[in-house]
Short mmCIF file of C-alpha atoms in Angstrom, two decimals:
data_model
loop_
_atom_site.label_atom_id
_atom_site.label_comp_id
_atom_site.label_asym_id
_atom_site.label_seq_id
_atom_site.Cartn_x
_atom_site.Cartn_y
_atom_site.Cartn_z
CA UNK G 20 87.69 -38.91 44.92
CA UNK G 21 87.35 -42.54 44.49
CA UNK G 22 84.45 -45.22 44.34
CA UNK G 23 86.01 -46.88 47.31
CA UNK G 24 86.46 -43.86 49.48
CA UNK G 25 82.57 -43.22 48.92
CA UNK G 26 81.91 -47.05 49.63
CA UNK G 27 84.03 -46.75 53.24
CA UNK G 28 82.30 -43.74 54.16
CA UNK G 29 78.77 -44.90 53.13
CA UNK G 30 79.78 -48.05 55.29
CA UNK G 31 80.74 -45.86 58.20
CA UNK G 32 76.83 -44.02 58.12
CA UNK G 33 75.38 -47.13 58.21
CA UNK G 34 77.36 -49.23 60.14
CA UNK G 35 77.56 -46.00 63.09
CA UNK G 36 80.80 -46.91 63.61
CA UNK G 37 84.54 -47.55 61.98
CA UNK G 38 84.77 -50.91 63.08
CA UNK G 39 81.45 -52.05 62.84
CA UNK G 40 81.92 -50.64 58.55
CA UNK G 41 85.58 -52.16 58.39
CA UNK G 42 84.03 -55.75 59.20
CA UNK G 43 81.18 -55.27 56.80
CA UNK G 44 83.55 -53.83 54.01
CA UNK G 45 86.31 -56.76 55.13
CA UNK G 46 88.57 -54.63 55.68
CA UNK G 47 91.57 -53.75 58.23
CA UNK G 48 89.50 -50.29 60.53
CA UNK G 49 93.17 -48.41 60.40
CA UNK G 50 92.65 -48.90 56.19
CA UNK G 51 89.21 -47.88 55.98
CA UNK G 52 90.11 -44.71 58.72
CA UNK G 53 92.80 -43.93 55.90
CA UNK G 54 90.63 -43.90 52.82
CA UNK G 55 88.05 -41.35 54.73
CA UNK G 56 90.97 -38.97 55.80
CA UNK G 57 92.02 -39.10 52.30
CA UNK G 58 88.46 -38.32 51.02
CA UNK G 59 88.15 -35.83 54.00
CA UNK G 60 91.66 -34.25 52.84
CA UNK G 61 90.23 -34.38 49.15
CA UNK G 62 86.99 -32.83 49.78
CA UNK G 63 88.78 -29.87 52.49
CA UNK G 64 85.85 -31.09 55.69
CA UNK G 65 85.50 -33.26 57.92
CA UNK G 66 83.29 -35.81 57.19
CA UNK G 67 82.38 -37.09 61.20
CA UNK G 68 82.65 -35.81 64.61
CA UNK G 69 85.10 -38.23 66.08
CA UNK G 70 83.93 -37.39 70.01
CA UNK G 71 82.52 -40.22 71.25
CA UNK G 72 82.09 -44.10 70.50
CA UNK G 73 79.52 -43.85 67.88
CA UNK G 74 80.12 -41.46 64.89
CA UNK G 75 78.02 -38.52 63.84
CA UNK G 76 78.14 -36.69 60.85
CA UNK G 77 78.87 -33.23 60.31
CA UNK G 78 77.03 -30.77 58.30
CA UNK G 79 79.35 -31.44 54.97
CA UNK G 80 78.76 -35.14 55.71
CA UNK G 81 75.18 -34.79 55.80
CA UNK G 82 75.52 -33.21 52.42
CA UNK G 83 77.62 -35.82 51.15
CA UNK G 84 75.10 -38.76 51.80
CA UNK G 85 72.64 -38.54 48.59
CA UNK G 86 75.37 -37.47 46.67
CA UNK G 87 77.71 -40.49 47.74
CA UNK G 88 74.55 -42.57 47.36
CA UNK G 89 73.83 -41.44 43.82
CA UNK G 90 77.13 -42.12 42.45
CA UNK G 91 77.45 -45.22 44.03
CA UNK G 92 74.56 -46.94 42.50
CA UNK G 93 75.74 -45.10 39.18
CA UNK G 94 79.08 -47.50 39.81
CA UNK G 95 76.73 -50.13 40.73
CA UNK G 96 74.97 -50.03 37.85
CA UNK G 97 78.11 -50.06 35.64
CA UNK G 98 79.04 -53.12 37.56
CA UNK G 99 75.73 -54.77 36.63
CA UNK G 100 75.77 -54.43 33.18
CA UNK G 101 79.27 -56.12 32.66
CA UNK G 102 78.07 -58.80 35.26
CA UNK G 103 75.50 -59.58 33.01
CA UNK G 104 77.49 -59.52 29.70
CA UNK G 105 80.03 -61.99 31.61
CA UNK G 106 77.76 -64.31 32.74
CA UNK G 107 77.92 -63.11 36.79
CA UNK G 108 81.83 -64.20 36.68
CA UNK G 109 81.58 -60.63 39.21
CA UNK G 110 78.92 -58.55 41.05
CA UNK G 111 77.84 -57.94 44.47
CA UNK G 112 74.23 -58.06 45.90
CA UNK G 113 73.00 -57.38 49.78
CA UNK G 114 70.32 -58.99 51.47
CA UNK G 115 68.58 -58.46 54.14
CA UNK G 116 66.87 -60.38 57.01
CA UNK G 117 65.22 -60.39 60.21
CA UNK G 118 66.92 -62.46 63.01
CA UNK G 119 64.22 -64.54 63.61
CA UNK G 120 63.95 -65.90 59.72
CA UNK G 121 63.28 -70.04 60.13
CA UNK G 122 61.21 -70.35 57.01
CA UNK G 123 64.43 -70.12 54.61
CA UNK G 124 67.89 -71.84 56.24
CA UNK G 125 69.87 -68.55 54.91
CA UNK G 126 73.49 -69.57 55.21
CA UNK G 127 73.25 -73.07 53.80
CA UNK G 128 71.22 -70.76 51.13
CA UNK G 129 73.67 -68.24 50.15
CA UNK G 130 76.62 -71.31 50.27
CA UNK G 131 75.09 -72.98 47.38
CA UNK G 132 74.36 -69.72 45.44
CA UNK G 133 78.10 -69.02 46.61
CA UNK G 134 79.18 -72.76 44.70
CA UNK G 135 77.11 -71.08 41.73
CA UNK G 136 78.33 -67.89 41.49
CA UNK G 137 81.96 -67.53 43.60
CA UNK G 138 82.76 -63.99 41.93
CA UNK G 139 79.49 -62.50 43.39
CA UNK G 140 80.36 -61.01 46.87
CA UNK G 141 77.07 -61.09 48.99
CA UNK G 142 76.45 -58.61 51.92
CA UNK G 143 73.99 -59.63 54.50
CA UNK G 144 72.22 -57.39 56.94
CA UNK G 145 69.83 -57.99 59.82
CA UNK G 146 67.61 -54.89 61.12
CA UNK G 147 63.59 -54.18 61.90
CA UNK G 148 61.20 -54.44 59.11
CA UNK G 149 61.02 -50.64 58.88
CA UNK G 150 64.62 -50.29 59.12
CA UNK G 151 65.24 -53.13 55.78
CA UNK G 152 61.56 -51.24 53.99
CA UNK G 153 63.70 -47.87 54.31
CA UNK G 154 66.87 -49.80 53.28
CA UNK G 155 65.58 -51.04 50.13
CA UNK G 156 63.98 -48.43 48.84
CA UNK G 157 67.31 -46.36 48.93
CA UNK G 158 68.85 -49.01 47.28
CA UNK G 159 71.00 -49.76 49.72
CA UNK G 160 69.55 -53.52 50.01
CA UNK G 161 68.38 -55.09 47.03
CA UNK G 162 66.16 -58.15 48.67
CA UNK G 163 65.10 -58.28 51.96
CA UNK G 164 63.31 -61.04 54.12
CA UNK G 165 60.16 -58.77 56.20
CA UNK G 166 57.34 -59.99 58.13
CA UNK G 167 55.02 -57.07 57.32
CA UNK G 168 52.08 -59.23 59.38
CA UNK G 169 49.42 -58.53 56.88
CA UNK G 170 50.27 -55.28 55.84
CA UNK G 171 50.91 -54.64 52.34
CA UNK G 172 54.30 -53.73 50.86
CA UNK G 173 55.06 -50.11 50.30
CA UNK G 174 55.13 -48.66 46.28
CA UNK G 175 57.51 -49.75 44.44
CA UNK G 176 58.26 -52.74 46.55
CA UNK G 177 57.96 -55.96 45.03
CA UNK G 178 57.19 -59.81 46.68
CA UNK G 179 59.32 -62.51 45.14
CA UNK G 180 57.97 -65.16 47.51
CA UNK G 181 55.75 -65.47 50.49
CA UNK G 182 56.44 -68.41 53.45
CA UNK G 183 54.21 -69.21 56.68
CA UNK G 184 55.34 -69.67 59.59
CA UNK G 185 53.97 -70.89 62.66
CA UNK G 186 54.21 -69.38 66.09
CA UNK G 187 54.34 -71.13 69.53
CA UNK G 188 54.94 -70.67 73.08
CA UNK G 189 58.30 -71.45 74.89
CA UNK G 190 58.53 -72.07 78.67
CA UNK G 191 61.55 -73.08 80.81
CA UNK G 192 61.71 -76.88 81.19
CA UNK G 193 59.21 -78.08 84.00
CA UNK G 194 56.98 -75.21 83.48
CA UNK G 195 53.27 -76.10 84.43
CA UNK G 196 52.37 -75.55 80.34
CA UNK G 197 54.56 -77.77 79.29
CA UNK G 198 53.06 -80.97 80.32
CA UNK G 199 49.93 -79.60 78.97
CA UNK G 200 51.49 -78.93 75.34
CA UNK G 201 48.62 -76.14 74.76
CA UNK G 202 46.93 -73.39 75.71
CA UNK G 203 44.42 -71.15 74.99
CA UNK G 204 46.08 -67.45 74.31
CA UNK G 205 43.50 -66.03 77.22
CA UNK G 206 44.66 -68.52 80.09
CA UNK G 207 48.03 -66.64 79.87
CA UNK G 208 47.24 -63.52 81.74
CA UNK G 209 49.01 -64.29 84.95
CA UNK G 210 52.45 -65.04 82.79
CA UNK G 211 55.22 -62.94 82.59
CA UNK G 212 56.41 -62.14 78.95
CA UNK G 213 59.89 -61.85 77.68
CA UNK G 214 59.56 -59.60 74.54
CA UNK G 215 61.78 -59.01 71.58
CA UNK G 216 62.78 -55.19 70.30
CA UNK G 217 59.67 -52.80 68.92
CA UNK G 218 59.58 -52.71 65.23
CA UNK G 219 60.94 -56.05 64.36
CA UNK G 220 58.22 -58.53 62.45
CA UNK G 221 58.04 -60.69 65.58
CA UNK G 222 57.05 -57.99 68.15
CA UNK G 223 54.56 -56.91 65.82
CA UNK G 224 52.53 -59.93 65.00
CA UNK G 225 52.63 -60.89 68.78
CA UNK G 226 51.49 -57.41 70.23
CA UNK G 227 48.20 -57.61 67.58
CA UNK G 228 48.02 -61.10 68.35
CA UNK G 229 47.53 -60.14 72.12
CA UNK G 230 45.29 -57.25 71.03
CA UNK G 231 43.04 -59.21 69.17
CA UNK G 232 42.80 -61.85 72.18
CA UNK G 233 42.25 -59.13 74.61
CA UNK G 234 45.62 -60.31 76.17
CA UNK G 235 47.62 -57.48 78.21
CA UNK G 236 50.87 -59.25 78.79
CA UNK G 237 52.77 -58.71 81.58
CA UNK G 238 56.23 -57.78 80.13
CA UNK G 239 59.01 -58.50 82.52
CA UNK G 240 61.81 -58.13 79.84
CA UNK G 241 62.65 -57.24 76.62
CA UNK G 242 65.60 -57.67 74.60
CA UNK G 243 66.80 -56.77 71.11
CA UNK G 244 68.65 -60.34 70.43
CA UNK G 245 66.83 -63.55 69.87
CA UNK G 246 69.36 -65.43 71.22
CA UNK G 247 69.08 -63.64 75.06
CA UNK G 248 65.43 -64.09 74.25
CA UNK G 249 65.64 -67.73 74.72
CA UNK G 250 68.36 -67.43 77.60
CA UNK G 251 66.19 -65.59 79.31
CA UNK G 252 63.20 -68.06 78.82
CA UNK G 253 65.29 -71.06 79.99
CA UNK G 254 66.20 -69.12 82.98
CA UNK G 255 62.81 -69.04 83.71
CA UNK G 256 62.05 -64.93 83.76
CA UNK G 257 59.33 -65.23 81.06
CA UNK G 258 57.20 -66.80 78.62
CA UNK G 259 57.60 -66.11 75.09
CA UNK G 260 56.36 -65.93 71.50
CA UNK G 261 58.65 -67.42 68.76
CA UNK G 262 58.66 -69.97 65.19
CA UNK G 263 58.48 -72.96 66.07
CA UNK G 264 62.34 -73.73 64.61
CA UNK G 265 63.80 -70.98 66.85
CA UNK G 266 62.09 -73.17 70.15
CA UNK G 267 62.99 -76.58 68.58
CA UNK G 268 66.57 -75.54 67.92
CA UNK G 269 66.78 -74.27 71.49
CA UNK G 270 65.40 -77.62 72.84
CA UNK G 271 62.96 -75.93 74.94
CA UNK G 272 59.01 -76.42 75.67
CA UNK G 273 57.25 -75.45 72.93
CA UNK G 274 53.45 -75.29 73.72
CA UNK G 275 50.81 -74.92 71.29
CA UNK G 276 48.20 -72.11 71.15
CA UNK G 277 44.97 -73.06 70.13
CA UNK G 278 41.71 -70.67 68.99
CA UNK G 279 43.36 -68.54 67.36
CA UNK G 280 46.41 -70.65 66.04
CA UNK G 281 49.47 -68.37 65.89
CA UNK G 282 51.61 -67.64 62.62
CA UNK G 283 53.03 -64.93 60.25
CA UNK G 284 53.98 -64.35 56.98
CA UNK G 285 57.09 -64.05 55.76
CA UNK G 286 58.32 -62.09 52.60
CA UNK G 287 61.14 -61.87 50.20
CA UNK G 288 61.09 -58.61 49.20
CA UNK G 289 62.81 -56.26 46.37
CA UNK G 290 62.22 -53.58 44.19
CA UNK G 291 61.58 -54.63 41.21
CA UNK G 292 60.87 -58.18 39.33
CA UNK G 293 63.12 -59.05 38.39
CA UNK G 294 65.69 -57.40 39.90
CA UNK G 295 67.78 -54.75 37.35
CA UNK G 296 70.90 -56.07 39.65
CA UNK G 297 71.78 -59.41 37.97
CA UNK G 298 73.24 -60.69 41.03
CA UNK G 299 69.99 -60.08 42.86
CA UNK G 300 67.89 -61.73 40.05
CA UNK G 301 70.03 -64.83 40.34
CA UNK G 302 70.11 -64.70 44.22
CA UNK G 303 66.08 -64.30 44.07
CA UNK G 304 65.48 -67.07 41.73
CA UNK G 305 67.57 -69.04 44.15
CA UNK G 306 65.63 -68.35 47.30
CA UNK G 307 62.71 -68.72 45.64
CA UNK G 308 63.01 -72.20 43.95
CA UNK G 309 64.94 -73.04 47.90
CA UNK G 310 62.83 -75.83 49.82
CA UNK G 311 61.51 -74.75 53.13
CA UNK G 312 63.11 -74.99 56.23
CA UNK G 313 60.89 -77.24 58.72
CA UNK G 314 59.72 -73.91 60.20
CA UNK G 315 58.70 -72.78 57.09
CA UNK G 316 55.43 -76.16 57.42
CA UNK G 317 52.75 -75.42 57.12
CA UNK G 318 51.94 -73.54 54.19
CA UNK G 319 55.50 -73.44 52.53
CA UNK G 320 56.71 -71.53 49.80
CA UNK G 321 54.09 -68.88 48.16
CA UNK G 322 53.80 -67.35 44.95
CA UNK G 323 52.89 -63.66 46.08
CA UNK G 324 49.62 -62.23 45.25
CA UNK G 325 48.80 -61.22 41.66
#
């Protein structure tokens, strides 16, 4: 039984799917299929029922998964130590992000740690907050961008950096707010929402946002990609909360709320500080010292709490 095997079928649990692990591992799916028959042919069960589209474990895979998980950050760990004798010359580190981050400009990010440090492979994941929280506490992620909205972060988790952001409105060109520019969050009752998926950071900052208005939107649609969220704004279905950058970038009508004035906060998270990962630490530092993105004004960059 070998390191990689593990890695492909850990992939194949998260990922819910061959394909979906084969791009994350970069990988060919008919190579990755081979290395978990030969772990399945090792280890005398099948591993998943193959039935349908989207992969389920069987009983003997369910058993494998915190054992595949401990020695896998045992490897991990190895790795570490000799990345940080050789100076990160090697090492991998995953991050994780919500779609709608605008307060950090990610890729051009992680190309200039990439100039830094080419023998570090970085793996990047977007989910819902609760789904990256879980993540990184299994060690499975080790940073993570949330937008807990106020909450605190669970034990054990640790804030490297805090951003705001501000929230607008965005209309369809030619709707009636935008020659107005603003509006006051209780003159929208009669518009009809487009919403993004429960559980992500965005969903949850608007819903108490409307709760603490006394605003009961009318949803007419809601999607679980940012990018349909827009489409379907421009189209004209909806209204729609959103950073500012995501609206800009989009070149649609974004209209100011006023009393209270919209925003979240946005956190790099980890789980420990510094990381015990030296490829984290370095990729923390980095997004940390990075400058803003426009969305990320006003406010800026953070030092956490304490």
């Amino acid at each position: 039984m070998e390191i990689r095997q593990l890695r492909h079928f850990m992939a194949v649990v998260t990922e819910g799917s061959f394909t979906a692990a084969a791009r994350a591992e970069l990988i060919v799916q008919s190579a990755l299929s081979t290395s978990v028959r030969n772990l399945e042919r090792e280890l005398g069960a099948d591993l998943f029922e193959r039935t349908g589209r989207r992969v389920v474990l069987t009983e003997a895979g369910r058993a494998l998964v915190p054992q595949a998980r401990a020695l896998l950050a045992d490897a991990e760990a190895a790795r570490d130590a000799v990345a940080a004798v050789t100076g990160l010359a090697a090492g991998r580190v995953s991050v994780g992000t919500i779609q709608t981050l605008t307060c950090v400009d990610l890729p051009t990010e992680l190309a200039r740690f990439h100039q830094e440090f080419p023998g570090v492979q970085v793996s990047v994941r977007d989910a819902t907050v609760g789904e990256l929280i879980d993540a990184l506490r299994a060690g499975e992620l080790d940073l993570a961008f949330l937008a807990p909205d106020g909450r605190e972060l669970p034990e054990g988790l640790h804030a490297h950096a805090s951003w705001q952001e501000e929230l607008v409105l965005i209309t369809a060109p030619g709707h009636p707010l935008e020659q107005a520019g603003r509006t006051l969050i209780k003159d929208l009752a009669d518009e009809p929402f487009v919403d993004f998926r429960a559980g992500t950071g965005l969903e949850t900052a608007v819903r108490r946002l409307a709760a603490h208005c006394g605003l009961e939107r009318r949803i007419t649609c809601d999607v679980t990609q940012i990018g349909l969220l827009v489409d379907l704004v421009r189209a004209g279905i909806g209204v729609a909360f959103v950073p500012r950058a995501i609206g800009e970038r989009a070149g649609l009508p974004c209209v100011r709320i006023r009393q209270p004035e919209p925003g979240r906060t946005v956190v790099l998270a980890g789980r420990g500080s510094p990381p015990r990962n030296p490829a984290a630490a370095a990729l923390a530092r980095h997004l940390t010292a990075a400058a803003p993105a426009a969305a990320g004004r006003p406010g800026g960059r953070r030092p956490p709490a304490g």
